[in-house]
Coordinates of C-alpha atoms and ligand atoms in Angstrom, one line a residue:
M1109 CA 26.7 2.2 4.1
Y1110 CA 29.4 0.4 5.8
R1111 CA 29.1 -3.5 5.4
E1112 CA 28.8 -4.4 9.2
K1113 CA 26.0 -1.8 9.4
L1114 CA 24.3 -3.1 6.8
Q1115 CA 24.9 -6.7 7.4
E1116 CA 23.2 -5.7 11.1
L1117 CA 20.2 -4.8 9.3
Y1118 CA 20.1 -8.0 7.4
D1119 CA 20.1 -9.5 11.1
R1120 CA 17.5 -7.7 12.3
H1121 CA 15.1 -7.5 8.9
R1122 CA 15.3 -3.9 9.5
P1123 CA 14.4 -1.6 5.9
V1124 CA 16.3 1.3 5.5
F1125 CA 13.7 2.6 3.0
H1126 CA 10.7 1.3 4.5
Y1127 CA 8.3 2.5 7.3
T1128 CA 8.3 -0.1 10.3
S1129 CA 7.5 -0.2 13.9
K1130 CA 10.0 -0.2 16.3
A1131 CA 8.5 -3.3 18.3
G1132 CA 5.2 -5.1 17.6
W1133 CA 3.1 -6.0 14.5
I1134 CA 1.8 -3.9 11.8
N1135 CA -0.6 -4.2 9.0
D1136 CA -2.6 -1.8 7.0
P1137 CA -1.9 1.6 6.8
N1138 CA -4.8 3.8 7.9
G1139 CA -6.0 7.8 8.5
L1140 CA -3.2 8.6 5.9
I1141 CA -3.4 12.1 5.9
F1142 CA -1.3 15.2 5.1
Y1143 CA -1.8 18.0 8.2
E1144 CA 0.5 20.8 8.9
G1145 CA 3.6 20.1 7.2
Y1146 CA 3.6 16.4 7.9
Y1147 CA 2.1 13.4 6.1
H1148 CA 0.6 11.4 9.1
L1149 CA 0.5 7.7 9.0
F1150 CA -1.7 5.4 11.4
Y1151 CA -1.6 1.6 11.0
Q1152 CA -3.1 -1.4 11.9
H1153 CA -1.0 -2.5 15.3
Y1154 CA -0.5 -4.9 17.7
P1155 CA 1.9 -4.0 20.1
D1156 CA 2.4 -6.5 22.3
G1157 CA 3.1 -9.0 20.2
V1158 CA 4.6 -9.8 16.4
T1159 CA 1.2 -11.4 15.3
H1160 CA -2.0 -10.2 14.8
G1161 CA -3.7 -9.5 17.9
A1162 CA -6.0 -7.3 19.3
M1163 CA -5.7 -4.0 17.0
H1164 CA -4.7 -0.8 17.9
W1165 CA -3.8 2.3 15.5
G1166 CA -0.4 3.3 15.7
H1167 CA 1.1 6.6 14.6
A1168 CA 4.1 8.0 12.7
R1169 CA 4.9 11.1 10.8
T1170 CA 7.3 12.1 8.1
K1171 CA 7.8 15.4 6.0
D1172 CA 9.7 13.3 3.3
F1173 CA 8.6 9.7 3.4
M1174 CA 12.2 8.7 4.3
E1175 CA 12.8 9.9 8.1
W1176 CA 9.6 8.4 9.8
E1177 CA 9.0 9.7 13.6
E1178 CA 7.1 7.1 15.5
L1179 CA 4.6 8.8 18.1
P1180 CA 2.5 7.3 20.6
I1181 CA -0.3 4.9 19.5
A1182 CA -3.4 7.1 18.8
L1183 CA -6.4 4.5 19.1
Y1184 CA -6.7 1.3 21.7
P1185 CA -9.5 -1.2 21.8
D1186 CA -12.5 -0.3 24.2
E1187 CA -15.6 -1.9 25.2
L1188 CA -16.8 -2.1 21.3
G1189 CA -14.4 -4.0 20.0
V1190 CA -10.8 -3.6 18.8
I1191 CA -9.8 -0.8 16.1
F1192 CA -9.8 -2.0 12.3
S1193 CA -9.0 -0.3 9.6
G1194 CA -9.9 3.2 8.4
C1195 CA -9.3 6.9 7.3
M1196 CA -9.2 10.2 8.4
V1197 CA -10.8 13.3 7.7
Y1198 CA -10.5 17.3 8.3
D1199 CA -13.2 18.5 9.3
K1200 CA -12.9 22.1 8.0
Y1201 CA -16.3 23.5 8.0
N1202 CA -16.6 21.5 11.9
T1203 CA -19.7 19.5 10.3
S1204 CA -19.4 17.3 13.1
G1205 CA -19.4 19.4 15.9
F1206 CA -16.2 17.7 17.6
G1207 CA -14.5 21.2 17.5
S1208 CA -15.3 24.7 16.7
Q1209 CA -14.9 27.0 13.7
D1210 CA -11.8 28.4 14.9
K1211 CA -10.3 25.0 15.8
P1212 CA -11.9 22.1 13.5
P1213 CA -11.0 18.6 14.2
L1214 CA -9.5 15.7 12.4
V1215 CA -12.0 12.8 12.6
A1216 CA -10.4 8.9 12.5
V1217 CA -13.6 7.1 10.9
F1218 CA -12.7 3.4 11.3
T1219 CA -14.4 0.2 12.3
H1220 CA -14.4 -1.6 15.5
H1221 CA -14.1 -5.0 15.3
L1222 CA -16.0 -6.9 18.2
E1223 CA -15.9 -10.5 19.1
R1224 CA -18.2 -11.8 22.0
E1225 CA -19.4 -15.2 22.8
G1226 CA -18.7 -16.9 19.6
R1227 CA -20.1 -14.1 17.5
C1228 CA -18.5 -11.4 15.1
V1229 CA -19.4 -7.7 14.6
Q1230 CA -18.2 -5.0 12.9
Y1231 CA -19.7 -1.2 12.6
Q1232 CA -18.0 2.1 12.2
S1233 CA -17.0 4.7 14.8
L1234 CA -15.4 7.8 15.1
A1235 CA -12.9 9.7 17.1
Y1236 CA -11.7 12.8 17.3
S1237 CA -8.6 15.1 17.3
L1238 CA -8.1 18.8 18.3
D1239 CA -4.1 18.9 18.4
G1240 CA -3.1 17.8 15.3
G1241 CA -3.3 14.2 15.3
M1242 CA -1.6 13.8 18.9
S1243 CA -4.2 12.5 21.1
F1244 CA -8.2 11.6 20.0
S1245 CA -11.1 11.5 21.7
K1246 CA -13.7 8.4 20.9
Y1247 CA -17.5 10.0 19.9
G1248 CA -19.4 8.9 22.6
A1249 CA -22.1 7.8 20.9
N1250 CA -20.3 4.8 19.1
P1251 CA -20.5 3.4 16.8
V1252 CA -22.3 5.4 13.9
L1253 CA -22.9 3.0 11.3
D1254 CA -24.1 -0.7 12.3
L1255 CA -26.0 -2.8 10.1
G1256 CA -25.4 -6.3 12.4
L1257 CA -22.9 -7.6 9.8
K1258 CA -19.9 -9.7 10.4
D1259 CA -18.3 -8.0 7.5
F1260 CA -18.7 -4.5 7.4
R1261 CA -15.4 -2.4 7.7
D1262 CA -12.6 -0.5 6.4
P1263 CA -14.4 2.9 5.9
K1264 CA -13.1 5.5 3.6
V1265 CA -15.3 8.7 3.6
F1266 CA -14.1 12.0 1.5
W1267 CA -16.0 15.1 1.1
H1268 CA -17.8 15.8 -1.9
E1269 CA -17.7 19.1 -3.2
D1270 CA -20.3 18.5 -5.7
T1271 CA -23.0 17.5 -3.4
K1272 CA -21.8 19.1 -0.4
K1273 CA -21.5 15.9 1.4
W1274 CA -19.8 13.5 2.9
V1275 CA -19.5 10.2 1.5
L1276 CA -18.5 7.0 2.8
L1277 CA -17.4 3.6 1.5
A1278 CA -16.9 0.1 3.2
A1279 CA -16.5 -3.3 2.4
A1280 CA -19.2 -5.9 3.3
G1281 CA -17.8 -9.3 2.2
R1282 CA -18.0 -9.2 -1.7
K1283 CA -19.6 -5.5 -1.8
I1284 CA -18.9 -2.1 -1.4
L1285 CA -21.9 0.1 0.5
F1286 CA -21.7 3.9 0.0
F1287 CA -23.2 6.1 2.2
T1288 CA -23.6 9.9 2.4
S1289 CA -23.7 12.5 5.5
E1290 CA -23.8 15.8 6.7
N1291 CA -22.1 15.5 9.6
L1292 CA -19.9 12.5 9.8
K1293 CA -22.4 10.8 12.3
S1294 CA -25.7 10.0 10.9
W1295 CA -25.5 7.9 7.8
T1296 CA -28.0 7.7 4.6
P1297 CA -27.4 4.3 2.3
G1298 CA -26.4 5.0 -1.2
E1299 CA -25.8 2.4 -3.7
V1300 CA -24.0 -0.8 -3.7
F1301 CA -21.2 -1.9 -6.2
S1302 CA -20.5 -5.3 -6.7
G1303 CA -18.2 -7.4 -8.4
K1304 CA -18.8 -9.5 -11.2
G1305 CA -17.2 -13.2 -12.0
L1306 CA -15.6 -13.3 -8.4
K1307 CA -13.9 -16.4 -6.7
P1308 CA -16.8 -18.0 -4.4
D1309 CA -14.4 -17.5 -1.6
E1310 CA -13.7 -14.4 -2.6
I1311 CA -13.7 -10.9 -0.3
W1312 CA -13.1 -7.7 -0.5
E1313 CA -11.3 -5.3 2.0
C1314 CA -10.1 -1.2 2.4
P1315 CA -11.8 0.1 -0.4
D1316 CA -10.7 3.9 -1.8
L1317 CA -12.0 6.0 -4.1
V1318 CA -9.7 8.8 -5.9
E1319 CA -9.9 11.0 -8.7
L1320 CA -6.7 10.5 -10.9
A1321 CA -5.7 12.8 -14.0
D1322 CA -4.5 11.9 -17.1
E1323 CA -1.4 13.2 -18.3
E1324 CA -3.7 15.8 -20.0
G1325 CA -5.0 17.1 -17.1
E1326 CA -8.3 14.8 -17.5
K1327 CA -10.0 13.4 -14.6
Q1328 CA -11.5 9.8 -13.9
W1329 CA -12.7 8.4 -10.8
V1330 CA -10.6 5.2 -9.8
L1331 CA -12.0 2.5 -7.1
F1332 CA -9.4 0.7 -5.4
V1333 CA -10.1 -2.9 -3.3
S1334 CA -7.6 -5.1 -2.0
Q1335 CA -9.2 -8.6 -2.6
N1336 CA -8.4 -11.9 -1.0
T1337 CA -9.4 -15.3 -1.0
L1338 CA -10.4 -17.7 2.1
D1339 CA -6.9 -19.4 1.5
Y1340 CA -4.7 -16.0 0.6
V1341 CA -3.4 -17.2 -2.5
C1342 CA -5.8 -14.8 -4.9
T1343 CA -4.6 -11.7 -3.2
G1344 CA -3.8 -7.9 -4.2
I1345 CA -5.4 -4.9 -5.2
R1346 CA -7.7 -4.5 -7.7
Y1347 CA -8.9 -2.0 -9.5
F1348 CA -12.0 -0.2 -12.0
T1349 CA -11.9 2.7 -13.4
G1350 CA -15.5 4.5 -13.9
I1351 CA -18.3 7.2 -12.6
F1352 CA -18.8 8.5 -9.4
N1353 CA -22.4 10.1 -9.2
G1354 CA -22.4 11.5 -5.4
K1355 CA -24.0 8.2 -4.1
G1356 CA -22.5 5.1 -5.9
F1357 CA -19.9 4.3 -8.2
A1358 CA -20.3 2.8 -11.6
A1359 CA -17.2 0.8 -13.2
E1360 CA -16.4 1.5 -16.8
S1361 CA -13.3 -0.8 -17.1
G1362 CA -11.8 -3.7 -14.4
V1363 CA -14.6 -5.3 -14.7
Q1364 CA -14.3 -7.6 -17.3
E1365 CA -10.5 -7.2 -17.9
E1366 CA -9.1 -7.7 -14.1
L1367 CA -7.0 -4.9 -13.4
F1368 CA -4.2 -5.0 -11.0
A1369 CA -2.2 -2.1 -9.2
D1370 CA 0.8 -4.3 -8.5
F1371 CA 2.0 -7.7 -9.9
G1372 CA 4.1 -8.5 -6.7
R1373 CA 2.0 -10.3 -3.6
D1374 CA 3.5 -7.7 -1.2
N1375 CA 1.3 -4.8 -1.8
Y1376 CA -2.1 -5.2 0.0
A1377 CA -4.8 -2.7 2.2
A1378 CA -3.4 0.4 0.0
A1379 CA -4.4 4.1 0.8
T1380 CA -4.3 7.0 -0.1
Y1381 CA -3.2 10.2 1.9
A1382 CA -6.1 13.1 2.4
Q1383 CA -5.5 16.5 2.1
T1384 CA -2.5 16.6 -0.6
G1385 CA -4.5 19.0 -3.0
G1386 CA -4.1 17.5 -6.3
R1387 CA -1.6 14.8 -5.8
V1388 CA -2.7 11.0 -5.1
I1389 CA -0.2 9.7 -2.7
Q1390 CA -0.8 5.9 -2.3
Q1391 CA 0.8 3.7 0.4
G1392 CA 0.3 0.0 1.1
W1393 CA 1.1 -2.9 3.5
M1394 CA 4.3 -4.3 2.2
N1395 CA 3.0 -7.8 2.6
C1396 CA 1.0 -10.7 2.2
W1397 CA -1.7 -12.2 4.7
S1398 CA -0.6 -15.9 3.0
Y1399 CA 2.6 -15.8 4.6
A1400 CA 2.5 -12.8 6.9
Q1401 CA 2.7 -13.9 10.0
K1402 CA 5.3 -17.0 9.1
L1403 CA 8.1 -14.4 7.8
P1404 CA 11.4 -13.7 9.8
E1405 CA 11.0 -10.9 13.0
A1406 CA 13.1 -9.5 15.1
G1407 CA 11.0 -7.8 17.6
F1408 CA 8.9 -6.5 15.3
R1409 CA 7.2 -7.7 12.0
G1410 CA 5.7 -5.9 9.1
S1411 CA 6.2 -2.6 6.6
M1412 CA 4.8 -0.4 4.5
T1413 CA 5.7 0.1 0.7
L1414 CA 7.6 3.3 -0.2
P1415 CA 4.7 5.7 -1.0
R1416 CA 3.5 6.2 -4.9
E1417 CA 2.1 8.6 -6.5
L1418 CA -0.9 8.0 -9.0
F1419 CA -1.5 8.9 -12.4
L1420 CA -3.9 7.9 -15.4
R1421 CA -2.7 6.9 -19.0
K1422 CA -5.0 6.7 -21.9
T1423 CA -4.0 3.5 -23.7
A1424 CA -5.2 1.5 -26.3
D1425 CA -6.6 -0.6 -24.3
G1426 CA -8.1 1.8 -22.1
C1427 CA -7.2 3.6 -18.9
R1428 CA -4.7 2.4 -16.8
V1429 CA -3.2 3.5 -13.5
I1430 CA 0.0 4.6 -13.2
Q1431 CA 2.4 4.5 -10.6
K1432 CA 6.2 6.4 -9.7
P1433 CA 7.9 6.5 -6.4
V1434 CA 6.7 9.5 -4.3
R1435 CA 8.5 13.0 -4.9
E1436 CA 10.2 13.7 -2.5
A1437 CA 11.4 10.2 -1.1
E1438 CA 12.9 9.9 -4.8
E1439 CA 14.8 13.3 -4.3
K1440 CA 15.9 11.9 -1.1
M1441 CA 16.8 8.7 -2.2
R1442 CA 18.8 10.0 -5.2
E1443 CA 22.3 9.4 -3.2
Y1444 CA 21.7 5.7 -3.2
L1445 CA 21.3 5.7 -7.1
Q1446 CA 23.6 3.2 -9.1
I1447 CA 23.5 2.9 -13.0
V1448 CA 23.8 -0.6 -13.9
P1449 CA 24.8 -1.1 -17.5
D1450 CA 23.5 -3.8 -19.5
N1451 CA 25.6 -7.4 -20.4
A1452 CA 27.7 -6.6 -17.0
E1453 CA 28.8 -7.7 -13.9
V1454 CA 29.1 -4.8 -11.1
T1455 CA 29.2 -4.6 -7.2
A1456 CA 26.4 -3.7 -5.8
E1457 CA 27.9 -0.1 -4.4
K1458 CA 25.0 1.3 -3.0
L1459 CA 22.9 -1.0 -1.0
P1460 CA 20.1 -0.3 0.0
G1461 CA 19.8 1.2 -3.3
I1462 CA 18.2 2.5 -6.6
Y1463 CA 19.0 0.9 -9.7
K1464 CA 18.4 1.9 -13.1
Y1465 CA 18.6 -0.1 -15.5
T1466 CA 17.6 -0.4 -19.2
P1467 CA 18.1 -3.4 -21.4
T1468 CA 19.7 -2.4 -24.9
G1469 CA 18.0 -5.6 -26.8
E1470 CA 14.8 -7.1 -27.0
A1471 CA 15.0 -8.7 -23.4
G1472 CA 17.1 -8.2 -20.5
E1473 CA 17.6 -9.7 -17.2
M1474 CA 18.9 -8.0 -14.0
V1475 CA 19.9 -10.3 -11.3
F1476 CA 21.1 -9.8 -7.7
C1477 CA 23.0 -12.1 -5.9
N1478 CA 25.3 -13.2 -3.4
Q1479 CA 27.2 -16.5 -2.7
N1480 CA 23.9 -17.7 -1.7
S1481 CA 20.7 -15.9 -3.2
R1482 CA 19.7 -14.8 -6.1
L1483 CA 16.9 -12.1 -6.9
R1484 CA 16.1 -12.2 -10.5
I1485 CA 13.9 -9.3 -13.0
T1486 CA 13.1 -10.7 -16.8
V1487 CA 11.9 -8.1 -19.1
D1488 CA 10.7 -9.5 -22.6
Y1489 CA 9.9 -6.7 -25.1
T1490 CA 8.8 -8.9 -27.8
Y1491 CA 6.3 -9.8 -25.9
G1492 CA 6.2 -7.1 -23.3
K1493 CA 6.3 -8.9 -20.2
I1494 CA 8.3 -8.4 -17.1
T1495 CA 9.2 -11.3 -14.3
V1496 CA 10.5 -10.8 -10.6
D1497 CA 11.6 -14.1 -9.6
R1498 CA 12.2 -14.1 -6.0
S1499 CA 12.5 -18.5 -5.3
G1500 CA 16.2 -17.7 -4.5
C1501 CA 15.5 -15.5 -1.5
G1502 CA 13.6 -17.7 1.3
G1503 CA 12.4 -20.4 -0.9
N1504 CA 9.0 -22.2 0.4
V1505 CA 9.8 -22.0 3.9
Y1506 CA 7.2 -19.5 4.1
G1507 CA 4.6 -21.3 2.3
P1508 CA 3.7 -22.4 -1.4
C1509 CA 2.7 -18.7 -2.4
F1510 CA 5.9 -17.2 -1.8
P1511 CA 8.7 -18.4 -4.3
E1512 CA 6.2 -18.1 -6.9
A1513 CA 7.6 -15.5 -9.7
G1514 CA 4.8 -12.3 -10.1
W1515 CA 4.4 -11.2 -13.6
K1516 CA 3.0 -8.6 -16.2
Y1517 CA 2.3 -7.5 -19.7
F1518 CA 2.6 -4.2 -20.4
R1519 CA 2.8 -2.1 -23.9
R1520 CA 5.7 -2.9 -25.9
E1521 CA 6.1 0.5 -26.9
A1522 CA 6.2 1.7 -23.3
D1523 CA 9.5 3.0 -21.3
R1524 CA 12.4 0.6 -21.6
E1525 CA 14.1 1.7 -18.3
L1526 CA 13.7 -0.7 -14.9
Y1527 CA 13.7 1.6 -12.1
V1528 CA 14.5 -0.7 -8.7
I1529 CA 14.2 0.2 -5.2
L1530 CA 15.8 -2.5 -3.1
D1531 CA 16.0 -2.3 0.4
V1532 CA 17.0 -4.9 2.9
T1533 CA 13.8 -7.0 2.6
S1534 CA 12.3 -5.7 -0.2
I1535 CA 12.3 -4.6 -4.0
E1536 CA 9.9 -2.8 -5.5
V1537 CA 10.3 -2.5 -9.4
F1538 CA 8.5 0.1 -11.5
A1539 CA 8.5 -0.7 -15.4
A1540 CA 6.9 0.5 -18.5
G1541 CA 7.0 4.2 -17.5
G1542 CA 4.9 2.9 -14.2
E1543 CA 2.3 1.0 -16.3
A1544 CA 3.9 -2.1 -14.6
V1545 CA 4.7 -1.9 -10.6
G1546 CA 5.5 -5.2 -8.4
T1547 CA 6.3 -5.3 -4.9
F1548 CA 8.2 -8.5 -3.5
L1549 CA 9.6 -9.1 0.1
Y1550 CA 12.6 -11.1 -0.2
F1551 CA 14.7 -12.7 2.6
T1552 CA 18.9 -13.6 2.9
Q1553 CA 21.1 -14.0 5.3
E1554 CA 24.1 -11.5 3.8
P1555 CA 23.4 -8.4 1.7
F1556 CA 23.7 -9.1 -2.2
D1557 CA 27.2 -8.2 -3.2
R1558 CA 26.9 -8.4 -7.2
I1559 CA 24.5 -7.4 -9.8
I1560 CA 24.9 -8.7 -13.2
T1561 CA 22.9 -7.8 -16.3
G1562 CA 21.8 -9.4 -19.6
R1563 CA 24.2 -11.3 -21.6
K1564 CA 26.9 -11.7 -18.7
L1565 CA 24.6 -13.8 -16.9
H1566 CA 24.8 -16.5 -19.7
E1567 CA 28.6 -15.7 -20.0
R1568 CA 28.5 -17.5 -16.8
K1569 CA 27.0 -20.8 -17.1
Ligands
FRU406 C1 -6.9 -5.8 5.5 C2 -7.6 -6.3 6.9 C3 -8.9 -5.1 7.2 C4 -9.0 -5.1 8.4 C5 -8.1 -4.9 9.1 C6 -7.3 -5.9 10.2 O1 -5.5 -6.2 5.9 O2 -8.0 -7.6 7.3 O3 -10.3 -5.6 5.9 O4 -9.8 -3.8 8.7 O5 -6.9 -5.5 7.9 O6 -6.5 -5.9 11.0

């Protein structure tokens, strides 16, 4: 990309590979669904400012996860509250009666968040679309699920073929509540899933439950929750593998040993696309509540991660979630690929870019730099550890969490290639064959111009 054009993007903090709205604030992805040739992304959106405000559902669609088309706002706040996170289902058999046999509806299930006279309440509501998500009508008898709770949000709904019922799970503080329904309108309580050994001020948000296949095609249920503490320091997407019986979930792993989907700070509130056949495609809000509202803005603020395809891998330590950049985007991004040799100093020819780097020795280092900034990835195969350090890109002007390095241990025998997606304000590192994935925002004034690897870094000292 031409340097001047690139500089303009850097000046505006506008990514190339990642979805941002043209203007306003965005957070969680909502209502992800594949429908009639398009992947639809709805999202938490405040169109009138660049901080979290009265939430709407924004809307965009894509065919390839690269070119996004922003569409009119899908859901506006109303007298029942502002529109918090939720999901979308295709009600193929018109169980809700919102459509007809010939014209089944898309149904959005979302949280209404109401603050009135110093009190706050959250309940679940419905809206439906008969034109493929282009416009929505709210259900007249909303809310459909109200327990009078202050924290009760982010419903995820899916059709469970074995029981022929809809299943809803939502976060209530530090618990995940399950419900079932035949028509999306009346819900029967199921089981409750609670974590063990949680931090005193930990809460859970945006649960998701999916079946993932391992390399032999064997499937297992995986429950994802986005966890946060009140100070937003302990934040991330945690997951449990286990058994789903139609009414509730029992974890087999992830309870004693906390498993996280991402070792960066900037993947939160991730959700998966509905209606994708056997594929599980997950996308998160590429940000962290600790500093999201302090980051640079240029009339818009916030972006989504590159979607990833999820799999399971059986390892000696148990089943682990594996993530790969979604195939459609990877194909499109190939023209941005640069292979970076070890022990070398090269110009960053492609920027934004995809970089492949395979350390030749027991340790590896890859640094993106320019005169003022550096972004460092370190891998150590003796211990099986990867670290990403962005303290040289933004420092602590965004708060103390920002410059902290992110790291993860991985199996030493795992694949050694690093696959790095570097955009104008983010880096996503896929290591150990997708077992260690880290997402980090960074901010520099100019694009990086050099990449230095391995011994070459130390020769310069
Ligand atoms: C997660 C979250 C959700 C909530 C939404 C509000 O980032 O806090 O729990 O529904 O954002 O915008």
